[in-house]
DNA sequence: ATGTGC
């Protein structure tokens, strides 16, 4: 095997930001992957399954493991034609609870309009998914002069949507894993494996963007509002740059001058920033969110140990509420699991990668609502009931 | 992240 010199690792975070040692170890491992020339690490850096998250990485080989299974995942921000002063949070939450029951139109037609095959996971369109994904109703907390100039409006409500390619990216990911036993070593440019993965990748990026738009359209319909797209920025993808592939893993792939959302947590502020020309120093990447401080498993026992604590986790300091009927997810996504997005943004600003345009407070965070129809169907056809009585009875 | 399942 050919030996490569380890890649240059650039840190775009300060000593004030908590960075887990395991993530730095992963960075060092990633710098020794074949073909890697340069790595940019951002303040939301944290350990991930196939390498650290919060990273942009340039390599002459394609490294699908680094992008992971949610190919095309990203953040989109929309402005609503609703003023915050009229908002009744409980009423809005009640309406948003029905988000995924709202019509999205003809999926085949929507896919066709997006230049995608009509067979591409049409039934999953407009769904949020799990994990850290959400659709959040927000109001501007603070607005810089530069924010006003870009059309951000302190007297409007906003929707921030974080979602990806659902089962589609996962299917292409495992397809690549199955086809290439040595996928960790990367795919060579122009190889059949690289061409196939890149084509699937491009579809996932377009599908995920469409998905976020449809989630927002559903939310706007539930709120009886109209909406306009402010920003749409993916953070799990690859971009070609000359001879190199730049891999973004939990790092927003930005363009100088084009607005980018940086998500806070369920109970802390989110931001909209304007990337500067200096992002050429960070491989065109910036942070995409606050970044995890504690992994999902270690949150159990750390937060939400009893019912009243869990109920508290659904409320925030601004009177906002979260809709999440999944008890484990409430705990795993507690604000305490995340770093402070304000510190993340301060580091990026200090590195001259961005200017901050506005901060946003969370009012209603839609994560997961129990589908009553589905529950009812399961009740009729119990999954674990068998004729022969093998296995445990569920009811 | 994932219809998180034999």
mmCIF file of C-alpha atoms (C1' of nucleotides) in Angstrom:
data_model
loop_
_atom_site.group_PDB
_atom_site.id
_atom_site.type_symbol
_atom_site.label_atom_id
_atom_site.label_comp_id
_atom_site.label_asym_id
_atom_site.label_seq_id
_atom_site.Cartn_x
_atom_site.Cartn_y
_atom_site.Cartn_z
ATOM 1 C CA UNK A 1 0.000 0.000 0.000
ATOM 2 C CA UNK A 2 1.219 3.429 -0.932
ATOM 3 C CA UNK A 3 2.197 5.622 1.974
ATOM 4 C CA UNK A 4 0.865 9.173 1.972
ATOM 5 C CA UNK A 5 2.131 12.011 4.138
ATOM 6 C CA UNK A 6 -0.541 12.891 6.735
ATOM 7 C CA UNK A 7 -2.812 15.716 5.673
ATOM 8 C CA UNK A 8 -2.707 19.233 7.101
ATOM 9 C CA UNK A 9 -5.322 19.703 9.809
ATOM 10 C CA UNK A 10 -6.649 23.231 10.261
ATOM 11 C CA UNK A 11 -8.578 24.000 13.456
ATOM 12 C CA UNK A 12 -11.220 26.699 13.218
ATOM 13 C CA UNK A 13 -12.081 26.693 16.908
ATOM 14 C CA UNK A 14 -10.745 28.366 20.045
ATOM 15 C CA UNK A 15 -9.783 27.082 23.468
ATOM 16 C CA UNK A 16 -13.132 28.341 24.716
ATOM 17 C CA UNK A 17 -14.984 25.639 22.796
ATOM 18 C CA UNK A 18 -15.320 22.144 24.260
ATOM 19 C CA UNK A 19 -13.780 19.588 21.898
ATOM 20 C CA UNK A 20 -13.825 15.918 22.846
ATOM 21 C CA UNK A 21 -10.436 14.166 22.758
ATOM 22 C CA UNK A 22 -11.922 11.234 20.844
ATOM 23 C CA UNK A 23 -12.864 13.605 18.019
ATOM 24 C CA UNK A 24 -9.278 14.909 17.803
ATOM 25 C CA UNK A 25 -8.029 11.305 17.676
ATOM 26 C CA UNK A 26 -10.436 10.654 14.815
ATOM 27 C CA UNK A 27 -9.133 13.747 13.008
ATOM 28 C CA UNK A 28 -5.602 12.345 13.204
ATOM 29 C CA UNK A 29 -6.834 9.006 11.819
ATOM 30 C CA UNK A 30 -8.662 10.765 9.005
ATOM 31 C CA UNK A 31 -5.504 12.692 8.102
ATOM 32 C CA UNK A 32 -3.815 9.350 7.358
ATOM 33 C CA UNK A 33 -6.539 8.046 5.029
ATOM 34 C CA UNK A 34 -5.259 7.487 1.485
ATOM 35 C CA UNK A 35 -5.303 10.534 -0.759
ATOM 36 C CA UNK A 36 -6.270 13.061 1.941
ATOM 37 C CA UNK A 37 -4.451 16.380 1.540
ATOM 38 C CA UNK A 38 -6.209 18.808 3.871
ATOM 39 C CA UNK A 39 -8.768 18.846 6.679
ATOM 40 C CA UNK A 40 -10.731 21.726 8.178
ATOM 41 C CA UNK A 41 -12.237 21.089 11.623
ATOM 42 C CA UNK A 42 -15.002 23.327 12.972
ATOM 43 C CA UNK A 43 -16.117 24.191 16.526
ATOM 44 C CA UNK A 44 -19.096 21.798 16.420
ATOM 45 C CA UNK A 45 -16.602 18.938 16.003
ATOM 46 C CA UNK A 46 -17.598 15.702 17.787
ATOM 47 C CA UNK A 47 -16.932 11.972 17.365
ATOM 48 C CA UNK A 48 -18.786 10.081 14.649
ATOM 49 C CA UNK A 49 -19.059 6.520 13.401
ATOM 50 C CA UNK A 50 -16.583 6.627 10.502
ATOM 51 C CA UNK A 51 -14.693 9.716 11.578
ATOM 52 C CA UNK A 52 -15.294 13.035 13.283
ATOM 53 C CA UNK A 53 -18.355 15.122 12.432
ATOM 54 C CA UNK A 54 -17.901 18.858 11.865
ATOM 55 C CA UNK A 55 -15.234 18.439 9.211
ATOM 56 C CA UNK A 56 -14.425 19.361 5.607
ATOM 57 C CA UNK A 57 -11.852 17.038 4.086
ATOM 58 C CA UNK A 58 -10.109 17.209 0.705
ATOM 59 C CA UNK A 59 -8.973 13.969 -0.863
ATOM 60 C CA UNK A 60 -8.058 12.787 -4.339
ATOM 61 C CA UNK A 61 -10.051 9.654 -3.530
ATOM 62 C CA UNK A 62 -13.778 9.514 -2.952
ATOM 63 C CA UNK A 63 -14.541 8.450 0.637
ATOM 64 C CA UNK A 64 -18.261 7.548 0.869
ATOM 65 C CA UNK A 65 -17.948 6.309 4.467
ATOM 66 C CA UNK A 66 -17.119 9.838 5.590
ATOM 67 C CA UNK A 67 -20.307 11.249 4.094
ATOM 68 C CA UNK A 68 -22.258 8.429 5.732
ATOM 69 C CA UNK A 69 -25.789 7.286 5.122
ATOM 70 C CA UNK A 70 -27.691 10.567 5.256
ATOM 71 C CA UNK A 71 -26.316 11.827 1.956
ATOM 72 C CA UNK A 72 -27.584 15.349 1.226
ATOM 73 C CA UNK A 73 -28.705 16.139 4.775
ATOM 74 C CA UNK A 74 -28.859 19.869 5.403
ATOM 75 C CA UNK A 75 -30.597 22.939 6.836
ATOM 76 C CA UNK A 76 -33.130 25.102 5.061
ATOM 77 C CA UNK A 77 -34.580 28.348 6.388
ATOM 78 C CA UNK A 78 -37.893 29.838 5.270
ATOM 79 C CA UNK A 79 -39.582 33.117 6.106
ATOM 80 C CA UNK A 80 -43.318 32.999 6.856
ATOM 81 C CA UNK A 81 -45.800 35.790 6.217
ATOM 82 C CA UNK A 82 -46.880 35.588 9.855
ATOM 83 C CA UNK A 83 -45.928 38.134 12.522
ATOM 84 C CA UNK A 84 -44.573 36.787 15.826
ATOM 85 C CA UNK A 85 -46.709 39.066 17.991
ATOM 86 C CA UNK A 86 -49.890 37.299 16.894
ATOM 87 C CA UNK A 87 -48.515 33.838 17.545
ATOM 88 C CA UNK A 88 -50.223 31.617 20.089
ATOM 89 C CA UNK A 89 -47.631 28.956 20.760
ATOM 90 C CA UNK A 90 -50.065 26.279 21.953
ATOM 91 C CA UNK A 91 -52.304 26.810 18.933
ATOM 92 C CA UNK A 92 -49.332 26.698 16.545
ATOM 93 C CA UNK A 93 -48.070 23.506 18.200
ATOM 94 C CA UNK A 94 -51.494 21.906 17.888
ATOM 95 C CA UNK A 95 -51.490 22.715 14.178
ATOM 96 C CA UNK A 96 -47.883 21.665 13.582
ATOM 97 C CA UNK A 97 -48.624 18.333 15.225
ATOM 98 C CA UNK A 98 -50.573 17.529 12.033
ATOM 99 C CA UNK A 99 -47.623 18.552 9.802
ATOM 100 C CA UNK A 100 -46.995 15.165 8.216
ATOM 101 C CA UNK A 101 -50.708 14.712 7.480
ATOM 102 C CA UNK A 102 -50.756 17.817 5.227
ATOM 103 C CA UNK A 103 -51.020 17.290 1.469
ATOM 104 C CA UNK A 104 -47.771 17.636 -0.456
ATOM 105 C CA UNK A 105 -49.186 17.339 -3.975
ATOM 106 C CA UNK A 106 -48.317 14.679 -6.529
ATOM 107 C CA UNK A 107 -44.963 13.156 -5.501
ATOM 108 C CA UNK A 108 -44.176 11.913 -9.011
ATOM 109 C CA UNK A 109 -44.731 15.393 -10.404
ATOM 110 C CA UNK A 110 -42.650 17.007 -7.657
ATOM 111 C CA UNK A 111 -39.796 14.585 -8.339
ATOM 112 C CA UNK A 112 -40.033 15.225 -12.065
ATOM 113 C CA UNK A 113 -39.930 18.993 -11.523
ATOM 114 C CA UNK A 114 -36.785 18.486 -9.442
ATOM 115 C CA UNK A 115 -35.218 16.530 -12.312
ATOM 116 C CA UNK A 116 -35.408 13.261 -10.365
ATOM 117 C CA UNK A 117 -36.762 9.827 -11.338
ATOM 118 C CA UNK A 118 -40.427 9.549 -10.331
ATOM 119 C CA UNK A 119 -39.684 6.235 -8.599
ATOM 120 C CA UNK A 120 -37.261 7.816 -6.101
ATOM 121 C CA UNK A 121 -38.779 7.171 -2.642
ATOM 122 C CA UNK A 122 -41.957 9.180 -3.434
ATOM 123 C CA UNK A 123 -43.694 8.092 -0.224
ATOM 124 C CA UNK A 124 -40.907 9.426 2.011
ATOM 125 C CA UNK A 125 -41.103 12.965 0.592
ATOM 126 C CA UNK A 126 -42.068 15.587 3.144
ATOM 127 C CA UNK A 127 -41.094 13.467 6.158
ATOM 128 C CA UNK A 128 -38.646 14.662 8.793
ATOM 129 C CA UNK A 129 -37.165 11.400 10.104
ATOM 130 C CA UNK A 130 -35.518 10.906 13.479
ATOM 131 C CA UNK A 131 -32.312 11.636 15.327
ATOM 132 C CA UNK A 132 -31.389 15.317 15.303
ATOM 133 C CA UNK A 133 -33.827 16.180 12.516
ATOM 134 C CA UNK A 134 -36.589 18.725 13.121
ATOM 135 C CA UNK A 135 -38.823 21.419 11.728
ATOM 136 C CA UNK A 136 -38.747 24.443 14.008
ATOM 137 C CA UNK A 137 -40.848 27.580 14.141
ATOM 138 C CA UNK A 138 -38.609 30.492 15.135
ATOM 139 C CA UNK A 139 -38.625 34.239 15.721
ATOM 140 C CA UNK A 140 -35.686 36.584 15.329
ATOM 141 C CA UNK A 141 -34.042 37.314 18.672
ATOM 142 C CA UNK A 142 -31.420 39.818 17.485
ATOM 143 C CA UNK A 143 -30.879 41.277 14.044
ATOM 144 C CA UNK A 144 -27.632 42.881 12.855
ATOM 145 C CA UNK A 145 -27.623 45.722 10.327
ATOM 146 C CA UNK A 146 -26.215 43.334 7.766
ATOM 147 C CA UNK A 147 -29.206 41.062 8.366
ATOM 148 C CA UNK A 148 -31.697 43.809 7.554
ATOM 149 C CA UNK A 149 -29.840 44.450 4.296
ATOM 150 C CA UNK A 150 -30.314 40.809 3.237
ATOM 151 C CA UNK A 151 -34.079 40.963 3.752
ATOM 152 C CA UNK A 152 -34.290 39.281 7.163
ATOM 153 C CA UNK A 153 -37.313 40.696 8.959
ATOM 154 C CA UNK A 154 -37.590 40.954 12.731
ATOM 155 C CA UNK A 155 -41.382 41.099 12.369
ATOM 156 C CA UNK A 156 -41.697 37.718 10.656
ATOM 157 C CA UNK A 157 -41.708 34.118 11.821
ATOM 158 C CA UNK A 158 -39.316 31.585 10.322
ATOM 159 C CA UNK A 159 -39.092 27.842 9.779
ATOM 160 C CA UNK A 160 -35.773 26.058 10.112
ATOM 161 C CA UNK A 161 -35.848 22.554 8.630
ATOM 162 C CA UNK A 162 -33.112 20.001 9.305
ATOM 163 C CA UNK A 163 -33.593 16.788 7.340
ATOM 164 C CA UNK A 164 -31.984 14.636 4.712
ATOM 165 C CA UNK A 165 -32.512 11.856 2.212
ATOM 166 C CA UNK A 166 -34.287 9.430 4.602
ATOM 167 C CA UNK A 167 -34.162 5.812 3.440
ATOM 168 C CA UNK A 168 -32.776 6.804 0.044
ATOM 169 C CA UNK A 169 -29.293 7.811 1.186
ATOM 170 C CA UNK A 170 -29.197 4.842 3.559
ATOM 171 C CA UNK A 171 -29.931 2.481 0.655
ATOM 172 C CA UNK A 172 -27.169 3.940 -1.540
ATOM 173 C CA UNK A 173 -24.782 3.883 1.412
ATOM 174 C CA UNK A 174 -25.253 0.183 2.123
ATOM 175 C CA UNK A 175 -25.154 -0.527 -1.611
ATOM 176 C CA UNK A 176 -21.663 0.996 -1.718
ATOM 177 C CA UNK A 177 -20.599 -0.843 1.436
ATOM 178 C CA UNK A 178 -21.739 -4.167 -0.053
ATOM 179 C CA UNK A 179 -20.136 -3.509 -3.451
ATOM 180 C CA UNK A 180 -16.732 -2.442 -2.089
ATOM 181 C CA UNK A 181 -15.195 -4.528 0.711
ATOM 182 C CA UNK A 182 -12.340 -2.010 0.946
ATOM 183 C CA UNK A 183 -14.512 1.113 0.887
ATOM 184 C CA UNK A 184 -12.494 2.673 3.735
ATOM 185 C CA UNK A 185 -9.559 2.996 1.314
ATOM 186 C CA UNK A 186 -11.731 5.121 -0.971
ATOM 187 C CA UNK A 187 -12.809 5.007 -4.604
ATOM 188 C CA UNK A 188 -10.552 6.223 -7.402
ATOM 189 C CA UNK A 189 -11.829 9.101 -9.565
ATOM 190 C CA UNK A 190 -13.383 7.812 -12.777
ATOM 191 C CA UNK A 191 -13.801 4.267 -11.444
ATOM 192 C CA UNK A 192 -17.171 2.594 -11.902
ATOM 193 C CA UNK A 193 -17.708 2.624 -8.138
ATOM 194 C CA UNK A 194 -17.002 6.351 -7.905
ATOM 195 C CA UNK A 195 -19.202 7.203 -10.897
ATOM 196 C CA UNK A 196 -22.103 5.169 -9.504
ATOM 197 C CA UNK A 197 -21.815 6.598 -5.980
ATOM 198 C CA UNK A 198 -21.521 10.179 -7.272
ATOM 199 C CA UNK A 199 -24.647 9.787 -9.417
ATOM 200 C CA UNK A 200 -26.574 8.408 -6.424
ATOM 201 C CA UNK A 201 -25.123 11.195 -4.251
ATOM 202 C CA UNK A 202 -26.319 13.919 -6.609
ATOM 203 C CA UNK A 203 -29.820 12.476 -6.528
ATOM 204 C CA UNK A 204 -29.765 12.356 -2.725
ATOM 205 C CA UNK A 205 -28.654 15.994 -2.487
ATOM 206 C CA UNK A 206 -31.491 17.099 -4.790
ATOM 207 C CA UNK A 207 -34.015 14.800 -3.075
ATOM 208 C CA UNK A 208 -33.072 16.026 0.408
ATOM 209 C CA UNK A 209 -33.379 19.673 -0.665
ATOM 210 C CA UNK A 210 -36.826 18.952 -2.144
ATOM 211 C CA UNK A 211 -37.724 17.089 1.042
ATOM 212 C CA UNK A 212 -36.885 20.100 3.222
ATOM 213 C CA UNK A 213 -38.944 22.360 0.965
ATOM 214 C CA UNK A 214 -41.921 20.000 1.222
ATOM 215 C CA UNK A 215 -41.595 19.724 5.010
ATOM 216 C CA UNK A 216 -41.652 23.529 5.186
ATOM 217 C CA UNK A 217 -44.608 23.683 2.784
ATOM 218 C CA UNK A 218 -46.488 21.230 5.013
ATOM 219 C CA UNK A 219 -45.668 23.266 8.114
ATOM 220 C CA UNK A 220 -46.723 26.496 6.405
ATOM 221 C CA UNK A 221 -49.988 24.869 5.291
ATOM 222 C CA UNK A 222 -50.621 23.650 8.841
ATOM 223 C CA UNK A 223 -50.067 27.236 10.058
ATOM 224 C CA UNK A 224 -52.160 28.721 7.215
ATOM 225 C CA UNK A 225 -49.149 30.754 6.092
ATOM 226 C CA UNK A 226 -47.175 31.456 2.946
ATOM 227 C CA UNK A 227 -43.410 31.057 2.832
ATOM 228 C CA UNK A 228 -40.247 32.124 1.022
ATOM 229 C CA UNK A 229 -36.933 30.296 0.903
ATOM 230 C CA UNK A 230 -34.121 32.181 2.637
ATOM 231 C CA UNK A 231 -31.318 29.608 2.653
ATOM 232 C CA UNK A 232 -30.780 25.968 1.690
ATOM 233 C CA UNK A 233 -27.406 24.561 2.738
ATOM 234 C CA UNK A 234 -26.399 20.866 2.759
ATOM 235 C CA UNK A 235 -23.838 19.539 5.245
ATOM 236 C CA UNK A 236 -23.400 15.841 4.336
ATOM 237 C CA UNK A 237 -22.052 15.689 0.809
ATOM 238 C CA UNK A 238 -19.097 15.831 -1.566
ATOM 239 C CA UNK A 239 -18.131 18.652 -3.896
ATOM 240 C CA UNK A 240 -15.530 18.382 -6.637
ATOM 241 C CA UNK A 241 -12.814 21.011 -6.487
ATOM 242 C CA UNK A 242 -10.218 20.692 -9.220
ATOM 243 C CA UNK A 243 -8.622 17.307 -8.746
ATOM 244 C CA UNK A 244 -9.878 16.865 -5.193
ATOM 245 C CA UNK A 245 -13.154 15.758 -3.699
ATOM 246 C CA UNK A 246 -14.103 17.916 -0.748
ATOM 247 C CA UNK A 247 -16.125 15.857 1.724
ATOM 248 C CA UNK A 248 -18.416 17.721 4.113
ATOM 249 C CA UNK A 249 -19.442 15.705 7.176
ATOM 250 C CA UNK A 250 -21.628 17.749 9.462
ATOM 251 C CA UNK A 251 -20.060 20.845 7.936
ATOM 252 C CA UNK A 252 -22.126 23.312 5.899
ATOM 253 C CA UNK A 253 -20.884 23.601 2.309
ATOM 254 C CA UNK A 254 -21.198 27.326 1.730
ATOM 255 C CA UNK A 255 -20.612 30.033 -0.864
ATOM 256 C CA UNK A 256 -19.282 33.459 0.196
ATOM 257 C CA UNK A 257 -22.168 35.921 0.429
ATOM 258 C CA UNK A 258 -24.920 33.270 0.516
ATOM 259 C CA UNK A 259 -26.756 32.996 3.837
ATOM 260 C CA UNK A 260 -26.256 29.883 5.937
ATOM 261 C CA UNK A 261 -28.246 28.702 8.984
ATOM 262 C CA UNK A 262 -26.409 27.353 12.025
ATOM 263 C CA UNK A 263 -28.763 25.376 14.228
ATOM 264 C CA UNK A 264 -28.819 25.770 17.985
ATOM 265 C CA UNK A 265 -30.400 23.118 20.165
ATOM 266 C CA UNK A 266 -34.008 22.479 21.197
ATOM 267 C CA UNK A 267 -33.605 25.177 23.833
ATOM 268 C CA UNK A 268 -30.939 27.559 22.550
ATOM 269 C CA UNK A 269 -30.609 30.145 19.826
ATOM 270 C CA UNK A 270 -29.934 29.360 16.168
ATOM 271 C CA UNK A 271 -28.072 31.762 13.860
ATOM 272 C CA UNK A 272 -27.943 32.928 10.291
ATOM 273 C CA UNK A 273 -24.500 33.888 9.092
ATOM 274 C CA UNK A 274 -22.965 35.256 5.929
ATOM 275 C CA UNK A 275 -19.817 33.333 4.912
ATOM 276 C CA UNK A 276 -16.872 35.538 3.932
ATOM 277 C CA UNK A 277 -14.369 35.034 1.105
ATOM 278 C CA UNK A 278 -12.088 33.553 3.790
ATOM 279 C CA UNK A 279 -14.016 30.261 3.659
ATOM 280 C CA UNK A 280 -11.554 29.304 0.915
ATOM 281 C CA UNK A 281 -9.198 28.689 3.898
ATOM 282 C CA UNK A 282 -11.668 26.185 5.382
ATOM 283 C CA UNK A 283 -12.336 24.241 2.156
ATOM 284 C CA UNK A 284 -15.624 26.129 1.683
ATOM 285 C CA UNK A 285 -17.006 24.803 4.941
ATOM 286 C CA UNK A 286 -18.350 26.199 8.212
ATOM 287 C CA UNK A 287 -20.197 24.692 11.192
ATOM 288 C CA UNK A 288 -23.723 23.429 10.635
ATOM 289 C CA UNK A 289 -24.925 23.525 14.220
ATOM 290 C CA UNK A 290 -24.044 23.461 17.894
ATOM 291 C CA UNK A 291 -22.515 19.969 17.744
ATOM 292 C CA UNK A 292 -23.078 17.242 20.284
ATOM 293 C CA UNK A 293 -21.367 17.398 23.675
ATOM 294 C CA UNK A 294 -22.689 14.019 24.893
ATOM 295 C CA UNK A 295 -23.531 11.018 22.731
ATOM 296 C CA UNK A 296 -27.038 9.627 22.642
ATOM 297 C CA UNK A 297 -26.360 6.630 24.895
ATOM 298 C CA UNK A 298 -24.792 8.690 27.678
ATOM 299 C CA UNK A 299 -27.768 11.067 27.770
ATOM 300 C CA UNK A 300 -29.895 8.282 29.263
ATOM 301 C CA UNK A 301 -29.499 8.677 32.995
ATOM 302 C CA UNK A 302 -28.171 12.205 32.530
ATOM 303 C CA UNK A 303 -31.484 13.877 31.688
ATOM 304 C CA UNK A 304 -35.205 13.165 31.814
ATOM 305 C CA UNK A 305 -35.047 10.485 34.490
ATOM 306 C CA UNK A 306 -38.647 10.998 35.538
ATOM 307 C CA UNK A 307 -41.827 12.166 33.913
ATOM 308 C CA UNK A 308 -41.718 15.749 35.174
ATOM 309 C CA UNK A 309 -38.097 16.136 34.050
ATOM 310 C CA UNK A 310 -39.032 14.840 30.606
ATOM 311 C CA UNK A 311 -41.917 17.297 30.434
ATOM 312 C CA UNK A 312 -39.477 20.087 31.317
ATOM 313 C CA UNK A 313 -37.270 19.022 28.411
ATOM 314 C CA UNK A 314 -40.135 19.869 26.054
ATOM 315 C CA UNK A 315 -40.164 23.506 27.212
ATOM 316 C CA UNK A 316 -37.644 26.301 26.767
ATOM 317 C CA UNK A 317 -36.824 29.671 28.293
ATOM 318 C CA UNK A 318 -38.815 31.621 25.685
ATOM 319 C CA UNK A 319 -42.104 29.806 26.318
ATOM 320 C CA UNK A 320 -41.428 27.556 23.348
ATOM 321 C CA UNK A 321 -42.376 23.903 23.214
ATOM 322 C CA UNK A 322 -41.194 20.759 21.457
ATOM 323 C CA UNK A 323 -43.446 18.128 19.929
ATOM 324 C CA UNK A 324 -41.759 14.795 20.481
ATOM 325 C CA UNK A 325 -43.796 11.738 21.397
ATOM 326 C CA UNK A 326 -40.706 9.527 21.437
ATOM 327 C CA UNK A 327 -39.499 9.413 25.027
ATOM 328 C CA UNK A 328 -35.958 8.218 24.194
ATOM 329 C CA UNK A 329 -35.579 10.930 21.568
ATOM 330 C CA UNK A 330 -36.626 13.634 24.056
ATOM 331 C CA UNK A 331 -33.722 12.590 26.287
ATOM 332 C CA UNK A 332 -31.169 12.101 23.512
ATOM 333 C CA UNK A 333 -31.978 15.492 22.002
ATOM 334 C CA UNK A 334 -32.108 17.448 25.263
ATOM 335 C CA UNK A 335 -30.424 20.852 25.055
ATOM 336 C CA UNK A 336 -27.819 19.612 27.560
ATOM 337 C CA UNK A 337 -26.573 17.122 24.917
ATOM 338 C CA UNK A 338 -25.376 20.033 22.761
ATOM 339 C CA UNK A 339 -22.686 22.656 22.858
ATOM 340 C CA UNK A 340 -23.554 26.349 22.861
ATOM 341 C CA UNK A 341 -24.185 27.446 19.289
ATOM 342 C CA UNK A 342 -23.333 31.008 20.355
ATOM 343 C CA UNK A 343 -19.773 29.929 21.169
ATOM 344 C CA UNK A 344 -19.570 28.001 17.885
ATOM 345 C CA UNK A 345 -20.609 31.116 15.974
ATOM 346 C CA UNK A 346 -18.204 33.282 18.005
ATOM 347 C CA UNK A 347 -15.323 31.000 16.977
ATOM 348 C CA UNK A 348 -16.308 31.137 13.302
ATOM 349 C CA UNK A 349 -16.561 34.921 13.520
ATOM 350 C CA UNK A 350 -13.209 35.121 15.276
ATOM 351 C CA UNK A 351 -11.683 33.060 12.447
ATOM 352 C CA UNK A 352 -13.215 35.595 10.006
ATOM 353 C CA UNK A 353 -15.139 32.809 8.252
ATOM 354 C CA UNK A 354 -18.540 34.438 8.784
ATOM 355 C CA UNK A 355 -20.371 37.545 9.844
ATOM 356 C CA UNK A 356 -23.410 36.980 12.046
ATOM 357 C CA UNK A 357 -26.634 38.400 10.645
ATOM 358 C CA UNK A 358 -29.284 37.257 13.101
ATOM 359 C CA UNK A 359 -30.109 34.958 15.973
ATOM 360 C CA UNK A 360 -33.380 33.035 16.250
ATOM 361 C CA UNK A 361 -35.235 31.653 19.261
ATOM 362 C CA UNK A 362 -37.128 28.350 19.116
ATOM 363 C CA UNK A 363 -40.911 28.595 19.524
ATOM 364 C CA UNK A 364 -42.266 25.248 18.342
ATOM 365 C CA UNK A 365 -39.913 22.381 17.548
ATOM 366 C CA UNK A 366 -41.589 19.556 15.681
ATOM 367 C CA UNK A 367 -39.648 16.323 15.957
ATOM 368 C CA UNK A 368 -41.971 13.367 16.073
ATOM 369 C CA UNK A 369 -45.686 12.866 16.564
ATOM 370 C CA UNK A 370 -47.159 9.439 17.128
ATOM 371 C CA UNK A 371 -49.103 8.460 14.087
ATOM 372 C CA UNK A 372 -52.443 7.451 15.622
ATOM 373 C CA UNK A 373 -53.590 5.716 12.436
ATOM 374 C CA UNK A 374 -50.456 3.601 12.422
ATOM 375 C CA UNK A 375 -50.850 2.742 16.100
ATOM 376 C CA UNK A 376 -54.432 1.691 15.425
ATOM 377 C CA UNK A 377 -53.362 -0.508 12.518
ATOM 378 C CA UNK A 378 -50.712 -2.193 14.652
ATOM 379 C CA UNK A 379 -53.350 -2.843 17.271
ATOM 380 C CA UNK A 380 -55.441 -4.661 14.659
ATOM 381 C CA UNK A 381 -52.515 -6.657 13.282
ATOM 382 C CA UNK A 382 -50.118 -7.286 16.181
ATOM 383 C CA UNK A 383 -46.648 -7.722 14.770
ATOM 384 C CA UNK A 384 -45.451 -10.208 17.361
ATOM 385 C CA UNK A 385 -48.505 -12.422 17.599
ATOM 386 C CA UNK A 386 -47.921 -15.763 15.967
ATOM 387 C CA UNK A 387 -50.228 -18.757 15.406
ATOM 388 C CA UNK A 388 -47.823 -21.281 16.893
ATOM 389 C CA UNK A 389 -47.266 -19.152 19.966
ATOM 390 C CA UNK A 390 -43.501 -18.927 19.415
ATOM 391 C CA UNK A 391 -41.921 -15.864 20.939
ATOM 392 C CA UNK A 392 -43.458 -13.447 23.389
ATOM 393 C CA UNK A 393 -47.004 -12.220 23.114
ATOM 394 C CA UNK A 394 -47.124 -8.482 23.057
ATOM 395 C CA UNK A 395 -50.677 -7.973 24.242
ATOM 396 C "C1'" DA B 1 -28.666 8.655 10.226
ATOM 397 C "C1'" DT B 2 -32.105 4.160 9.177
ATOM 398 C "C1'" DG B 3 -40.109 1.691 8.055
ATOM 399 C "C1'" DT B 4 -33.877 1.687 14.235
ATOM 400 C "C1'" DG B 5 -37.313 -5.761 13.155
ATOM 401 C "C1'" DC B 6 -35.219 -12.787 12.761
#
